[in-house]
Amino acid sequence: MSEAEAVRNVISRLVDGADETQTRLIHELACQAGFLWSCGNPDCPAHNHRGRRYCEGCGWGRKGKPVGDLHPSMYTERRWTRLRRALLKHYAADASMPDAVVFDYWGGPGWRGAEVTEMYGGMTEEITGGFRDRARFEDIAAALDSLTKWSKPSYGEHIRVVLAP
């Protein structure tokens, strides 16, 4: 069991046996110790575990702001627009368009090999296999390959494309 899993288990067990006042104290102490962060969205009371990028309660970023685009480079605007159009086209037929699509690069041939997660408010859903299949996701794969040709991603790099208006 990793340290993060152990911390999650301990906090969860403490909160399960606590009343409201004790729960607030547990969350406050865990935040001070750096094991949790509280959402900065004034309408969201959620506490999130260290290492989590987005709030579990509302899906906003760590600083309490709605998620926005996160570009890999300021010089990729045309390529970025192409990726957004391809994603919007892909999800147009789907009744449940995500608020945003997140790409996390952990090595491999480029952005097409990134881990992909859909964001729906505070809920996330991983897309198994991402958009690797060029035949199935032709427009998206071409846009991701174009981004990679411009600038190969670095390990741990993260991009986010917001689709919600």
Short mmCIF file of N, CA, C and O in Angstrom, two decimals, residues 29-78:
data_model
loop_
_atom_site.label_atom_id
_atom_site.label_comp_id
_atom_site.label_asym_id
_atom_site.label_seq_id
_atom_site.Cartn_x
_atom_site.Cartn_y
_atom_site.Cartn_z
N LEU A 29 -6.88 19.71 10.18
CA LEU A 29 -5.53 19.21 10.51
C LEU A 29 -4.88 18.52 9.31
O LEU A 29 -3.69 18.70 9.06
N ALA A 30 -5.66 17.76 8.55
CA ALA A 30 -5.13 17.09 7.37
C ALA A 30 -4.70 18.11 6.31
O ALA A 30 -3.70 17.91 5.62
N CYS A 31 -5.44 19.22 6.20
CA CYS A 31 -5.05 20.29 5.26
C CYS A 31 -3.75 20.96 5.72
O CYS A 31 -2.85 21.19 4.91
N GLN A 32 -3.66 21.24 7.02
CA GLN A 32 -2.44 21.86 7.55
C GLN A 32 -1.23 20.96 7.36
O GLN A 32 -0.12 21.45 7.12
N ALA A 33 -1.44 19.65 7.44
CA ALA A 33 -0.34 18.70 7.27
C ALA A 33 -0.02 18.44 5.80
O ALA A 33 0.98 17.80 5.48
N GLY A 34 -0.87 18.95 4.89
CA GLY A 34 -0.62 18.79 3.47
C GLY A 34 -1.18 17.50 2.87
O GLY A 34 -0.87 17.16 1.73
N PHE A 35 -2.02 16.78 3.62
CA PHE A 35 -2.60 15.54 3.10
C PHE A 35 -3.90 15.80 2.33
O PHE A 35 -4.31 14.98 1.53
N LEU A 36 -4.55 16.91 2.61
CA LEU A 36 -5.79 17.30 1.92
C LEU A 36 -5.68 18.75 1.49
O LEU A 36 -4.89 19.51 2.03
N TRP A 37 -6.49 19.13 0.52
CA TRP A 37 -6.69 20.55 0.19
C TRP A 37 -8.17 20.77 0.06
O TRP A 37 -8.91 19.90 -0.39
N SER A 38 -8.63 21.92 0.52
CA SER A 38 -10.06 22.22 0.45
C SER A 38 -10.32 23.02 -0.83
O SER A 38 -9.51 23.83 -1.25
N CYS A 39 -11.47 22.73 -1.40
CA CYS A 39 -11.83 23.40 -2.65
C CYS A 39 -12.00 24.89 -2.40
O CYS A 39 -12.56 25.31 -1.39
N GLY A 40 -11.51 25.70 -3.34
CA GLY A 40 -11.62 27.15 -3.24
C GLY A 40 -12.94 27.69 -3.77
O GLY A 40 -13.21 28.87 -3.66
N ASN A 41 -13.76 26.83 -4.35
CA ASN A 41 -15.08 27.23 -4.83
C ASN A 41 -15.96 27.46 -3.60
O ASN A 41 -16.18 26.53 -2.82
N PRO A 42 -16.46 28.67 -3.38
CA PRO A 42 -17.24 28.95 -2.17
C PRO A 42 -18.50 28.10 -2.05
O PRO A 42 -19.03 27.94 -0.96
N ASP A 43 -18.99 27.55 -3.15
CA ASP A 43 -20.21 26.73 -3.12
C ASP A 43 -19.91 25.25 -2.94
O ASP A 43 -20.82 24.42 -2.97
N CYS A 44 -18.63 24.89 -2.77
CA CYS A 44 -18.26 23.48 -2.69
C CYS A 44 -17.51 23.21 -1.38
O CYS A 44 -16.44 23.76 -1.16
N PRO A 45 -18.05 22.32 -0.55
CA PRO A 45 -17.40 22.03 0.73
C PRO A 45 -16.39 20.88 0.66
O PRO A 45 -15.88 20.45 1.69
N ALA A 46 -16.06 20.39 -0.52
CA ALA A 46 -15.24 19.18 -0.64
C ALA A 46 -13.79 19.38 -0.19
O ALA A 46 -13.23 20.46 -0.32
N HIS A 47 -13.23 18.31 0.34
CA HIS A 47 -11.81 18.22 0.66
C HIS A 47 -11.22 17.15 -0.24
O HIS A 47 -11.83 16.09 -0.43
N ASN A 48 -10.06 17.42 -0.80
CA ASN A 48 -9.46 16.54 -1.80
C ASN A 48 -8.09 16.09 -1.34
O ASN A 48 -7.37 16.82 -0.68
N HIS A 49 -7.72 14.89 -1.74
CA HIS A 49 -6.43 14.33 -1.35
C HIS A 49 -5.29 14.95 -2.13
O HIS A 49 -5.46 15.34 -3.29
N ARG A 50 -4.14 15.04 -1.49
CA ARG A 50 -2.93 15.56 -2.12
C ARG A 50 -2.68 14.79 -3.42
O ARG A 50 -2.89 13.60 -3.50
N GLY A 51 -2.24 15.49 -4.44
CA GLY A 51 -1.96 14.88 -5.73
C GLY A 51 -3.15 14.93 -6.68
O GLY A 51 -3.00 14.70 -7.87
N ARG A 52 -4.32 15.21 -6.18
CA ARG A 52 -5.50 15.31 -7.04
C ARG A 52 -5.52 16.70 -7.67
O ARG A 52 -5.41 17.70 -6.98
N ARG A 53 -5.66 16.76 -8.99
CA ARG A 53 -5.63 18.04 -9.69
C ARG A 53 -6.92 18.81 -9.60
O ARG A 53 -6.94 20.03 -9.58
N TYR A 54 -8.04 18.08 -9.61
CA TYR A 54 -9.35 18.70 -9.67
C TYR A 54 -10.20 18.26 -8.49
O TYR A 54 -10.08 17.14 -8.00
N CYS A 55 -11.08 19.13 -8.07
CA CYS A 55 -11.94 18.86 -6.92
C CYS A 55 -12.91 17.71 -7.21
O CYS A 55 -13.55 17.68 -8.27
N GLU A 56 -13.03 16.80 -6.27
CA GLU A 56 -13.97 15.69 -6.41
C GLU A 56 -15.41 16.17 -6.34
O GLU A 56 -16.30 15.53 -6.88
N GLY A 57 -15.65 17.28 -5.67
CA GLY A 57 -17.01 17.78 -5.50
C GLY A 57 -17.56 18.52 -6.70
O GLY A 57 -18.68 18.30 -7.12
N CYS A 58 -16.76 19.44 -7.26
CA CYS A 58 -17.28 20.29 -8.34
C CYS A 58 -16.47 20.22 -9.63
O CYS A 58 -16.90 20.72 -10.66
N GLY A 59 -15.26 19.64 -9.58
CA GLY A 59 -14.44 19.54 -10.79
C GLY A 59 -13.61 20.77 -11.08
O GLY A 59 -12.90 20.82 -12.07
N TRP A 60 -13.69 21.80 -10.22
CA TRP A 60 -12.90 23.01 -10.42
C TRP A 60 -11.44 22.72 -10.11
O TRP A 60 -11.11 21.73 -9.46
N GLY A 61 -10.57 23.62 -10.53
CA GLY A 61 -9.14 23.48 -10.28
C GLY A 61 -8.79 23.74 -8.83
O GLY A 61 -9.62 24.19 -8.03
N ARG A 62 -7.57 23.45 -8.47
CA ARG A 62 -7.06 23.59 -7.09
C ARG A 62 -7.24 24.99 -6.52
O ARG A 62 -7.40 25.16 -5.33
N LYS A 63 -7.20 26.00 -7.37
CA LYS A 63 -7.28 27.38 -6.88
C LYS A 63 -8.71 27.89 -6.81
O LYS A 63 -8.94 29.09 -6.66
N GLY A 64 -9.68 27.00 -6.95
CA GLY A 64 -11.07 27.41 -6.83
C GLY A 64 -11.60 28.15 -8.02
O GLY A 64 -12.44 29.03 -7.89
N LYS A 65 -11.12 27.80 -9.20
CA LYS A 65 -11.60 28.42 -10.43
C LYS A 65 -12.08 27.32 -11.37
O LYS A 65 -11.54 26.23 -11.38
N PRO A 66 -13.11 27.64 -12.15
CA PRO A 66 -13.56 26.65 -13.13
C PRO A 66 -12.39 26.27 -14.05
O PRO A 66 -11.52 27.09 -14.30
N VAL A 67 -12.39 25.03 -14.50
CA VAL A 67 -11.29 24.61 -15.35
C VAL A 67 -11.33 25.36 -16.67
O VAL A 67 -12.40 25.67 -17.20
N GLY A 68 -10.17 25.68 -17.16
CA GLY A 68 -10.03 26.32 -18.46
C GLY A 68 -9.04 25.53 -19.27
O GLY A 68 -8.48 24.53 -18.80
N ASP A 69 -8.81 25.95 -20.47
CA ASP A 69 -7.82 25.28 -21.31
C ASP A 69 -6.45 25.37 -20.66
O ASP A 69 -6.11 26.37 -20.03
N LEU A 70 -5.67 24.35 -20.85
CA LEU A 70 -4.29 24.34 -20.39
C LEU A 70 -3.45 23.90 -21.57
O LEU A 70 -3.42 22.72 -21.93
N HIS A 71 -2.82 24.85 -22.24
CA HIS A 71 -2.05 24.61 -23.46
C HIS A 71 -0.68 24.04 -23.15
O HIS A 71 -0.07 24.43 -22.16
N PRO A 72 -0.17 23.19 -24.03
CA PRO A 72 1.21 22.75 -23.86
C PRO A 72 2.20 23.83 -24.28
O PRO A 72 3.33 23.84 -23.83
N SER A 73 1.78 24.74 -25.15
CA SER A 73 2.68 25.78 -25.63
C SER A 73 1.85 26.95 -26.14
O SER A 73 0.79 26.76 -26.73
N MET A 74 2.34 28.17 -25.94
CA MET A 74 1.58 29.33 -26.40
C MET A 74 1.63 29.49 -27.91
O MET A 74 0.90 30.28 -28.47
N TYR A 75 2.46 28.73 -28.58
CA TYR A 75 2.60 28.84 -30.03
C TYR A 75 1.77 27.81 -30.80
O TYR A 75 1.97 27.62 -31.98
N THR A 76 0.86 27.14 -30.13
CA THR A 76 0.12 26.05 -30.78
C THR A 76 -1.36 26.37 -31.00
O THR A 76 -2.16 25.47 -31.12
N GLU A 77 -1.72 27.64 -31.06
CA GLU A 77 -3.13 28.03 -31.13
C GLU A 77 -3.89 27.34 -32.27
O GLU A 77 -4.98 26.83 -32.07
N ARG A 78 -3.33 27.34 -33.47
CA ARG A 78 -4.01 26.73 -34.62
C ARG A 78 -4.19 25.22 -34.40
O ARG A 78 -5.25 24.66 -34.65
#
